[in-house]
XYZ file of N, CA and C in Angstrom:
720
model
N 73.753 58.089 -110.562
C 73.645 59.430 -110.023
C 72.179 59.872 -110.033
N 71.727 60.503 -108.989
C 70.351 60.969 -108.952
C 70.129 61.844 -107.747
N 68.897 62.272 -107.604
C 68.507 63.030 -106.441
C 69.269 64.327 -106.283
N 69.776 64.565 -105.075
C 70.385 65.853 -104.736
C 71.612 66.154 -105.586
N 72.440 65.150 -105.879
C 73.653 65.398 -106.665
C 73.300 65.871 -108.077
N 72.315 65.237 -108.689
C 71.897 65.651 -110.025
C 71.281 67.038 -109.982
N 70.498 67.330 -108.951
C 69.905 68.650 -108.801
C 70.984 69.727 -108.712
N 72.043 69.468 -107.951
C 73.134 70.430 -107.822
C 73.831 70.664 -109.156
N 74.004 69.609 -109.944
C 74.636 69.762 -111.261
C 73.739 70.586 -112.182
N 72.436 70.336 -112.122
C 71.504 71.114 -112.942
C 71.510 72.586 -112.529
N 71.578 72.849 -111.237
C 71.637 74.227 -110.761
C 72.912 74.918 -111.238
N 74.011 74.183 -111.279
C 75.262 74.753 -111.781
C 75.121 75.158 -113.246
N 74.474 74.297 -114.032
C 74.214 74.629 -115.437
C 73.319 75.853 -115.535
N 72.275 75.867 -114.720
C 71.316 76.967 -114.750
C 71.989 78.293 -114.393
N 72.837 78.287 -113.374
C 73.534 79.520 -112.987
C 74.472 79.986 -114.098
N 75.152 79.046 -114.737
C 76.070 79.392 -115.818
C 75.317 80.023 -116.983
N 74.185 79.438 -117.352
C 73.412 79.955 -118.478
C 72.842 81.332 -118.189
N 72.537 81.613 -116.919
C 71.920 82.881 -116.561
C 72.897 83.891 -115.965
N 74.150 83.472 -115.814
C 75.202 84.356 -115.312
C 74.846 84.996 -113.976
N 74.152 84.245 -113.134
C 73.788 84.787 -111.827
C 73.423 83.656 -110.885
N 73.497 83.951 -109.605
C 73.025 83.036 -108.585
C 71.812 83.652 -107.908
N 70.866 82.826 -107.487
C 69.676 83.386 -106.837
C 70.007 83.951 -105.469
N 69.160 84.882 -105.019
C 69.282 85.362 -103.644
C 68.907 84.238 -102.689
N 69.369 84.298 -101.439
C 68.936 83.277 -100.473
C 67.418 83.196 -100.401
N 66.919 81.981 -100.265
C 65.467 81.762 -100.281
C 64.802 82.487 -99.123
N 63.746 83.203 -99.443
C 62.912 83.849 -98.425
C 61.471 83.428 -98.694
N 61.105 82.233 -98.242
C 59.744 81.751 -98.531
C 58.690 82.733 -98.051
N 57.695 82.962 -98.877
C 56.612 83.871 -98.521
C 55.563 83.130 -97.712
N 54.982 83.781 -96.726
C 53.952 83.118 -95.921
C 52.677 82.901 -96.738
N 51.955 81.841 -96.425
C 50.679 81.577 -97.084
C 49.594 82.391 -96.387
N 48.838 83.118 -97.182
C 47.768 83.929 -96.629
C 46.403 83.408 -97.028
N 45.560 84.313 -97.444
C 44.190 83.958 -97.789
C 44.139 83.054 -99.019
N 43.080 82.255 -99.071
C 42.836 81.389 -100.217
C 41.595 81.903 -100.946
N 41.695 81.971 -102.258
C 40.609 82.497 -103.073
C 40.128 81.421 -104.042
N 39.039 80.725 -103.701
C 38.483 79.756 -104.652
C 38.041 80.473 -105.925
N 38.385 79.903 -107.067
C 37.997 80.486 -108.343
C 36.677 79.882 -108.803
N 35.859 80.645 -109.501
C 34.540 80.143 -109.886
C 34.618 79.026 -110.915
N 33.634 78.122 -110.856
C 33.505 77.097 -111.892
C 33.118 77.769 -113.203
N 33.739 77.327 -114.264
C 33.491 77.943 -115.571
C 33.425 76.863 -116.639
N 32.769 77.181 -117.733
C 32.737 76.290 -118.887
C 33.930 76.600 -119.790
N 34.422 75.609 -120.507
C 35.528 75.876 -121.443
C 35.066 76.799 -122.558
N 35.970 77.610 -123.090
C 35.578 78.492 -124.199
C 35.189 77.672 -125.421
N 34.153 78.115 -126.100
C 33.686 77.438 -127.306
C 34.376 78.067 -128.513
N 35.409 77.410 -128.985
C 36.185 77.968 -130.092
C 36.751 76.836 -130.933
N 36.804 77.055 -132.229
C 37.406 76.092 -133.144
C 38.922 76.116 -132.983
N 39.536 74.933 -132.872
C 40.972 74.866 -132.606
C 41.788 75.497 -133.728
N 41.499 75.141 -134.977
C 42.283 75.671 -136.093
C 42.107 77.184 -136.197
N 40.884 77.664 -136.003
C 40.650 79.107 -136.040
C 41.409 79.808 -134.915
N 41.454 79.179 -133.746
C 42.191 79.764 -132.625
C 43.680 79.807 -132.919
N 44.215 78.741 -133.504
C 45.629 78.730 -133.891
C 45.929 79.851 -134.884
N 45.008 80.067 -135.813
C 45.223 81.099 -136.821
C 45.152 82.503 -136.225
N 44.379 82.676 -135.149
C 44.227 83.992 -134.531
C 45.268 84.292 -133.461
N 46.019 83.282 -133.053
C 46.955 83.471 -131.944
C 48.027 84.499 -132.304
N 48.219 85.464 -131.435
C 49.229 86.503 -131.609
C 49.921 86.776 -130.271
N 51.111 87.354 -130.357
C 51.748 87.926 -129.174
C 51.438 89.413 -129.152
N 50.986 89.895 -128.008
C 50.509 91.273 -127.919
C 51.325 92.075 -126.917
N 51.596 93.328 -127.287
C 52.221 94.284 -126.381
C 51.221 95.347 -125.935
N 49.970 95.231 -126.400
C 48.961 96.256 -126.128
C 47.843 95.661 -125.284
N 47.612 96.261 -124.119
C 46.614 95.756 -123.169
C 45.692 96.884 -122.739
N 44.417 96.559 -122.578
C 43.484 97.535 -122.037
C 43.801 97.770 -120.559
N 43.726 99.019 -120.133
C 44.054 99.340 -118.741
C 42.800 99.166 -117.877
N 42.416 97.905 -117.690
C 41.263 97.601 -116.840
C 41.454 96.231 -116.204
N 40.636 95.938 -115.206
C 40.746 94.683 -114.473
C 40.505 93.484 -115.391
N 41.278 92.447 -115.204
C 40.994 91.185 -115.872
C 39.780 90.559 -115.202
N 38.761 90.226 -115.983
C 37.533 89.667 -115.427
C 37.823 88.344 -114.711
N 37.152 88.137 -113.576
C 37.386 86.944 -112.775
C 37.033 85.666 -113.534
N 35.933 85.684 -114.286
C 35.560 84.477 -115.032
C 36.585 84.154 -116.105
N 37.127 85.178 -116.755
C 38.159 84.951 -117.768
C 39.436 84.412 -117.124
N 39.821 84.986 -115.987
C 41.005 84.512 -115.272
C 40.834 83.060 -114.850
N 39.658 82.723 -114.318
C 39.398 81.362 -113.864
C 39.470 80.370 -115.022
N 38.826 80.711 -116.132
C 38.841 79.810 -117.292
C 40.241 79.673 -117.867
N 40.981 80.762 -117.904
C 42.352 80.744 -118.443
C 43.238 79.779 -117.650
N 43.185 79.886 -116.321
C 43.990 79.000 -115.485
C 43.487 77.559 -115.543
N 42.178 77.402 -115.431
C 41.596 76.053 -115.368
C 41.920 75.225 -116.599
N 41.794 75.823 -117.791
C 41.930 75.036 -119.009
C 43.313 75.130 -119.642
N 44.200 75.910 -119.034
C 45.594 75.952 -119.486
C 46.499 75.089 -118.618
N 46.419 75.317 -117.294
C 47.346 74.652 -116.376
C 46.617 73.988 -115.213
N 45.312 73.787 -115.359
C 44.552 73.093 -114.325
C 44.645 71.590 -114.468
N 43.778 70.886 -113.768
C 43.778 69.419 -113.777
C 42.856 68.913 -114.885
N 43.365 67.953 -115.660
C 42.544 67.335 -116.698
C 41.766 66.142 -116.167
N 42.464 65.271 -115.413
C 41.815 64.064 -114.887
C 42.664 63.500 -113.757
N 42.084 62.532 -113.032
C 42.780 61.838 -111.945
C 42.930 60.369 -112.324
N 44.107 59.814 -112.034
C 44.385 58.416 -112.373
C 45.123 57.752 -111.211
N 45.078 56.419 -111.100
C 45.923 55.729 -110.126
C 47.389 55.803 -110.574
N 48.242 56.377 -109.773
C 49.659 56.525 -110.118
C 50.452 56.917 -108.888
N 51.733 56.568 -108.900
C 52.653 56.961 -107.840
C 52.127 56.587 -106.450
N 51.430 55.461 -106.375
C 50.984 54.940 -105.095
C 49.729 55.577 -104.534
N 49.064 56.430 -105.325
C 47.825 57.032 -104.862
C 46.709 56.716 -105.859
N 45.475 56.711 -105.361
C 44.344 56.338 -106.220
C 43.939 57.460 -107.156
N 44.103 58.708 -106.727
C 43.636 59.853 -107.517
C 44.777 60.835 -107.728
N 45.690 60.465 -108.606
C 46.835 61.331 -108.912
C 46.427 62.301 -110.026
N 46.644 63.607 -109.839
C 46.186 64.573 -110.841
C 47.124 64.659 -112.051
N 46.539 64.604 -113.233
C 47.272 64.868 -114.471
C 46.768 66.190 -115.039
N 47.695 67.009 -115.484
C 47.350 68.364 -115.859
C 46.878 68.522 -117.290
N 46.228 69.650 -117.552
C 45.873 70.024 -118.913
C 47.135 70.193 -119.768
N 48.218 70.609 -119.144
C 49.516 70.683 -119.813
C 50.333 69.472 -119.367
N 50.469 68.448 -120.221
C 51.154 67.229 -119.795
C 52.636 67.463 -119.540
N 53.198 66.663 -118.644
C 54.623 66.743 -118.332
C 55.249 65.371 -118.502
N 56.553 65.335 -118.690
C 57.265 64.076 -118.864
C 57.064 63.193 -117.645
N 56.627 61.966 -117.879
C 56.415 61.029 -116.790
C 55.208 61.357 -115.923
N 54.452 62.379 -116.300
C 53.311 62.786 -115.478
C 53.710 63.391 -114.146
N 54.986 63.768 -114.011
C 55.455 64.294 -112.726
C 54.876 65.680 -112.454
N 54.678 65.981 -111.186
C 54.166 67.276 -110.744
C 55.336 68.242 -110.630
N 55.829 68.680 -111.782
C 57.052 69.475 -111.829
C 56.764 70.964 -111.919
N 55.836 71.356 -112.792
C 55.588 72.772 -113.026
C 54.706 73.372 -111.943
N 54.986 74.620 -111.607
C 54.148 75.418 -110.735
C 53.761 76.693 -111.481
N 52.576 77.207 -111.186
C 52.123 78.456 -111.786
C 51.860 79.479 -110.690
N 52.412 80.663 -110.869
C 52.220 81.773 -109.939
C 51.592 82.942 -110.698
N 50.736 83.673 -110.025
C 50.063 84.800 -110.634
C 50.476 86.082 -109.920
N 51.049 86.997 -110.686
C 51.401 88.311 -110.156
C 50.350 89.272 -110.684
N 49.509 89.750 -109.772
C 48.310 90.507 -110.155
C 48.554 92.006 -110.022
N 48.311 92.710 -111.100
C 48.274 94.177 -111.074
C 46.836 94.668 -111.038
N 45.997 94.124 -111.945
C 44.586 94.506 -111.982
C 43.748 93.280 -112.314
N 42.945 92.817 -111.372
C 42.056 91.682 -111.605
C 40.795 91.854 -110.764
N 39.688 91.495 -111.345
C 38.393 91.620 -110.684
C 38.331 90.751 -109.426
N 38.025 91.343 -108.287
C 37.851 90.679 -106.997
C 39.142 90.063 -106.432
N 40.271 90.304 -107.063
C 41.555 89.812 -106.561
C 42.463 91.015 -106.340
N 42.929 91.184 -105.106
C 43.781 92.327 -104.797
C 45.146 92.191 -105.475
N 45.801 93.310 -105.773
C 47.173 93.240 -106.287
C 48.063 92.452 -105.327
N 48.960 91.671 -105.891
C 49.865 90.869 -105.069
C 50.378 89.667 -105.819
N 50.938 88.732 -105.072
C 51.521 87.510 -105.631
C 50.750 86.303 -105.097
N 50.403 85.396 -105.987
C 49.586 84.236 -105.631
C 50.169 82.973 -106.280
N 49.982 81.845 -105.620
C 50.289 80.547 -106.235
C 48.979 79.903 -106.657
N 48.943 79.365 -107.852
C 47.745 78.691 -108.329
C 47.773 77.238 -107.887
N 46.732 76.815 -107.174
C 46.572 75.429 -106.758
C 45.604 74.756 -107.731
N 46.154 73.889 -108.600
C 45.364 73.330 -109.693
C 44.290 72.364 -109.201
N 44.605 71.537 -108.216
C 43.655 70.516 -107.767
C 42.405 71.158 -107.178
N 42.587 72.146 -106.337
C 41.446 72.817 -105.709
C 40.949 74.012 -106.521
N 41.663 74.366 -107.581
C 41.340 75.505 -108.450
C 41.119 76.760 -107.610
N 42.188 77.173 -106.960
C 42.133 78.377 -106.145
C 43.490 79.057 -106.131
N 43.496 80.299 -105.709
C 44.722 81.068 -105.558
C 45.075 81.168 -104.085
N 46.346 80.989 -103.776
C 46.855 81.145 -102.417
C 47.691 82.416 -102.378
N 47.289 83.333 -101.536
C 47.993 84.615 -101.444
C 49.361 84.429 -100.790
N 50.396 84.935 -101.452
C 51.747 84.901 -100.910
C 52.225 86.281 -100.480
N 51.740 87.317 -101.139
C 52.100 88.686 -100.782
C 50.982 89.614 -101.217
N 50.664 90.592 -100.361
C 49.642 91.571 -100.710
C 50.259 92.923 -101.046
N 51.572 92.952 -101.260
C 52.247 94.196 -101.627
C 52.036 94.489 -103.119
N 52.032 95.759 -103.463
C 51.948 96.165 -104.866
C 53.129 95.540 -105.616
N 52.874 94.695 -106.639
C 53.979 93.996 -107.293
C 54.688 94.799 -108.370
N 54.138 95.960 -108.757
C 54.708 96.689 -109.886
C 56.160 97.106 -109.658
N 56.537 97.666 -108.489
C 57.953 98.005 -108.305
C 58.884 96.805 -108.469
N 58.466 95.630 -107.968
C 59.300 94.438 -108.118
C 59.355 93.991 -109.572
N 58.227 94.074 -110.276
C 58.193 93.661 -111.674
C 59.090 94.535 -112.546
N 59.305 95.774 -112.137
C 60.203 96.654 -112.890
C 61.629 96.112 -112.890
N 61.971 95.308 -111.882
C 63.291 94.677 -111.829
C 63.273 93.273 -112.433
N 62.086 92.690 -112.549
C 61.959 91.334 -113.089
C 61.988 91.344 -114.612
N 61.124 92.151 -115.216
C 61.043 92.203 -116.677
C 62.269 92.916 -117.250
N 62.895 92.296 -118.234
C 63.966 92.961 -118.966
C 63.420 93.697 -120.177
N 62.113 93.563 -120.414
C 61.430 94.273 -121.493
C 60.423 95.233 -120.849
N 60.786 96.506 -120.713
C 59.968 97.447 -119.938
C 58.598 97.712 -120.546
N 58.374 97.328 -121.804
C 57.066 97.582 -122.404
C 55.943 96.802 -121.729
N 56.280 95.797 -120.916
C 55.241 95.039 -120.207
C 54.868 95.664 -118.862
N 55.587 96.671 -118.440
C 55.318 97.322 -117.154
C 54.869 98.746 -117.404
N 53.743 99.169 -116.849
C 52.799 98.392 -116.044
C 51.560 98.007 -116.846
N 51.695 97.570 -118.065
C 50.556 97.424 -118.963
C 49.715 96.182 -118.714
N 50.337 95.011 -118.622
C 49.569 93.773 -118.489
C 48.835 93.731 -117.155
N 47.594 93.215 -117.183
C 46.818 93.109 -115.945
C 47.444 92.096 -114.994
N 47.911 90.972 -115.540
C 48.533 89.940 -114.717
C 49.768 89.402 -115.434
N 50.684 88.889 -114.648
C 51.840 88.166 -115.173
C 51.843 86.788 -114.541
N 51.804 85.755 -115.373
C 51.851 84.389 -114.859
C 53.285 83.882 -114.987
N 53.817 83.371 -113.893
C 55.173 82.814 -113.894
C 55.110 81.301 -113.775
N 55.807 80.619 -114.670
C 55.950 79.171 -114.577
C 57.303 78.845 -113.964
N 57.312 77.876 -113.055
C 58.552 77.405 -112.457
C 58.632 75.888 -112.587
N 59.847 75.374 -112.468
C 60.067 73.929 -112.524
C 60.786 73.484 -111.258
N 60.327 72.390 -110.685
C 60.889 71.866 -109.435
C 61.954 70.822 -109.756
N 63.207 71.233 -109.621
C 64.318 70.352 -109.984
C 64.383 69.119 -109.091
N 64.071 69.277 -107.814
C 64.173 68.137 -106.903
C 63.200 67.032 -107.305
N 61.994 67.402 -107.737
C 61.021 66.403 -108.181
C 61.492 65.738 -109.464
N 62.001 66.546 -110.394
C 62.437 66.006 -111.684
C 63.580 65.010 -111.523
N 64.574 65.355 -110.719
C 65.781 64.539 -110.660
C 65.715 63.439 -109.610
N 64.622 63.350 -108.890
C 64.386 62.141 -108.102
C 64.081 60.958 -109.009
N 63.631 61.251 -110.241
C 63.283 60.173 -111.172
C 64.194 60.131 -112.386
N 64.578 61.279 -112.904
C 65.270 61.338 -114.184
C 66.718 61.792 -114.030
N 67.568 61.476 -115.029
C 68.961 61.941 -115.003
C 69.062 63.397 -115.418
N 70.293 63.903 -115.418
C 70.543 65.312 -115.689
C 70.003 65.753 -117.048
N 69.955 64.844 -118.001
C 69.428 65.161 -119.333
C 68.033 65.796 -119.252
N 67.304 65.497 -118.198
C 65.934 65.983 -118.073
C 65.879 67.492 -117.878
N 67.008 68.134 -117.626
C 67.014 69.601 -117.539
C 66.421 70.208 -118.810
N 66.698 69.570 -119.947
C 66.142 70.069 -121.208
C 64.636 69.837 -121.274
N 64.208 68.691 -120.771
C 62.790 68.350 -120.852
C 61.933 69.281 -120.001
N 62.489 69.797 -118.922
C 61.755 70.762 -118.097
C 61.265 71.930 -118.939
N 62.101 72.365 -119.861
C 61.754 73.501 -120.681
C 60.794 73.116 -121.803
N 60.839 71.851 -122.219
C 59.816 71.361 -123.145
C 58.454 71.364 -122.444
N 58.411 70.879 -121.208
C 57.171 70.906 -120.423
C 56.639 72.337 -120.307
N 57.538 73.275 -120.058
C 57.146 74.679 -119.973
C 56.551 75.153 -121.294
N 57.176 74.751 -122.410
C 56.673 75.150 -123.716
C 55.275 74.636 -123.994
N 54.983 73.420 -123.542
C 53.637 72.870 -123.699
C 52.634 73.733 -122.938
N 52.981 74.092 -121.703
C 52.099 74.935 -120.898
C 51.919 76.311 -121.535
N 52.979 76.865 -122.101
C 52.895 78.165 -122.753
C 51.947 78.110 -123.951
N 52.015 77.040 -124.736
C 51.079 76.911 -125.856
C 49.636 76.881 -125.353
N 49.397 76.158 -124.258
C 48.057 76.152 -123.671
C 47.622 77.554 -123.268
N 48.515 78.281 -122.607
C 48.183 79.631 -122.154
C 47.834 80.536 -123.335
N 48.581 80.396 -124.420
C 48.291 81.177 -125.624
C 46.926 80.810 -126.215
N 46.680 79.513 -126.393
C 45.470 79.099 -127.096
C 44.212 79.347 -126.282
N 44.250 79.015 -125.002
C 43.078 79.280 -124.163
C 42.867 80.778 -124.027
N 43.952 81.534 -123.853
C 43.824 82.984 -123.777
C 43.233 83.572 -125.045
N 43.677 83.081 -126.199
C 43.141 83.554 -127.472
C 41.667 83.215 -127.600
N 41.292 81.996 -127.221
C 39.888 81.584 -127.287
C 39.013 82.444 -126.390
N 39.582 82.974 -125.309
C 38.834 83.831 -124.388
C 38.866 85.303 -124.794
N 39.581 85.607 -125.871
C 39.672 86.982 -126.323
C 40.675 87.830 -125.571
N 41.635 87.190 -124.886
C 42.634 87.923 -124.118
C 43.839 88.285 -124.985
N 44.546 89.316 -124.580
C 45.841 89.649 -125.154
C 46.908 88.931 -124.338
N 47.850 88.284 -125.013
C 48.822 87.423 -124.328
C 50.206 87.605 -124.940
N 51.222 87.340 -124.137
C 52.587 87.300 -124.668
C 53.503 86.528 -123.724
N 54.173 85.519 -124.261
C 55.207 84.812 -123.518
C 56.467 85.661 -123.497
N 57.102 85.751 -122.331
C 58.264 86.624 -122.166
C 59.413 85.817 -121.555
N 60.490 85.654 -122.344
C 61.672 84.960 -121.830
C 62.691 85.932 -121.266
N 62.501 87.230 -121.528
C 63.441 88.235 -121.047
C 63.099 88.674 -119.635
N 63.611 87.948 -118.643
C 63.378 88.318 -117.244
C 64.609 87.980 -116.418
N 64.709 88.628 -115.272
C 65.808 88.396 -114.338
C 65.420 87.243 -113.420
N 66.115 86.118 -113.542
C 65.761 84.917 -112.789
C 65.799 85.140 -111.281
N 66.861 85.780 -110.806
C 67.005 85.971 -109.369
C 65.917 86.892 -108.830
N 65.620 87.967 -109.564
C 64.586 88.901 -109.120
C 63.215 88.238 -109.112
N 62.943 87.414 -110.123
C 61.652 86.728 -110.170
C 61.553 85.694 -109.059
N 62.623 84.937 -108.833
C 62.617 83.959 -107.747
C 62.363 84.604 -106.395
N 62.954 85.786 -106.188
C 62.738 86.512 -104.938
C 61.289 86.986 -104.824
N 60.730 87.496 -105.917
C 59.351 87.964 -105.906
C 58.387 86.832 -105.570
N 58.655 85.627 -106.098
C 57.774 84.483 -105.875
C 58.045 83.782 -104.552
N 59.224 84.011 -103.972
C 59.582 83.346 -102.722
C 59.888 81.876 -102.880
N 60.429 81.484 -104.045
C 60.713 80.063 -104.280
C 62.100 79.699 -103.759
N 62.294 78.425 -103.464
C 63.586 77.938 -103.024
C 64.511 77.784 -104.227
N 65.773 77.528 -103.944
C 66.783 77.442 -104.995
C 66.487 76.321 -105.986
N 65.849 75.250 -105.530
C 65.604 74.107 -106.416
C 64.343 74.269 -107.256
N 63.660 75.409 -107.160
C 62.497 75.700 -107.995
C 62.851 76.887 -108.880
N 63.091 76.626 -110.148
C 63.629 77.664 -111.026
C 62.537 78.260 -111.919
N 62.517 79.578 -112.071
C 61.587 80.187 -113.029
C 61.973 79.796 -114.459
N 60.970 79.457 -115.260
C 61.241 79.062 -116.646
C 60.581 79.960 -117.678
N 59.526 80.684 -117.315
C 58.865 81.565 -118.277
C 57.943 82.539 -117.558
N 57.843 83.731 -118.119
C 56.825 84.706 -117.725
C 55.807 84.810 -118.847
N 54.578 85.128 -118.491
C 53.525 85.213 -119.486
C 52.610 86.362 -119.096
N 52.589 87.398 -119.916
C 51.763 88.574 -119.652
C 50.389 88.395 -120.277
N 49.344 88.851 -119.583
C 47.985 88.692 -120.107
C 47.084 89.792 -119.575
N 46.050 90.065 -120.340
C 45.032 91.032 -119.945
C 44.000 91.143 -121.039
N 43.036 92.011 -120.842
C 42.075 92.255 -121.907
C 42.756 93.016 -123.034
N 42.349 92.706 -124.250
C 43.013 93.267 -125.410
C 42.679 94.733 -125.595
N 43.686 95.528 -125.962
C 43.454 96.884 -126.407
C 42.998 96.834 -127.867
N 42.700 97.971 -128.407
C 42.193 98.015 -129.777
C 43.184 97.476 -130.779
N 44.461 97.827 -130.583
C 45.484 97.492 -131.566
C 46.422 96.432 -131.026
N 46.565 95.297 -131.737
C 47.533 94.260 -131.398
C 48.724 94.360 -132.327
N 49.904 93.976 -131.804
C 51.096 94.001 -132.637
C 51.748 92.635 -132.655
């Protein structure tokens, strides 16, 4: 068993666990592309960063700096190196490793306040290190239906959504890999926390979200499932 049949079984499990079915897919059109600036990695001691890592509900009400946003994406979910694999000479392997090196995870940025980036929904392209605009509408009304924890609305400057592509996963692996998708997500979340902490950002992973509402906001197809939301911005004075 593999491919489409396994994907359908995984979707059945996913719907059961979330007690909902997604809305029909409404893919968002691709708009402007925003190349992100080249940046150096943050200079921080790993153990000290681990000790300082916190989940924050308090964010400064100001734009997320473009250099901080670029470094956060680049060193959390960007490309680490290129290797010969899967029939190509330069196959990208990510800073957040995935099972089998498959290109399963996607990162989307829902922007409320960011320097030089208009509010809207964007897909992060790791290889070219740029944002692709999917919607230029104010995302806050939609996020009010996405977040099940209202304390994140409208405080965080950006919300990063991770998704997993079931069709890619189950072209290679059996249904058991449904669990591994979430392990891959957890690895990426740890990166987002540590790089964000090293950059002095306030961060929080959020599992309390409406899957169907988030899928609609991102314009993903049924076989690309949201796995985590991650709120980030500049830190307010008080962290909790």
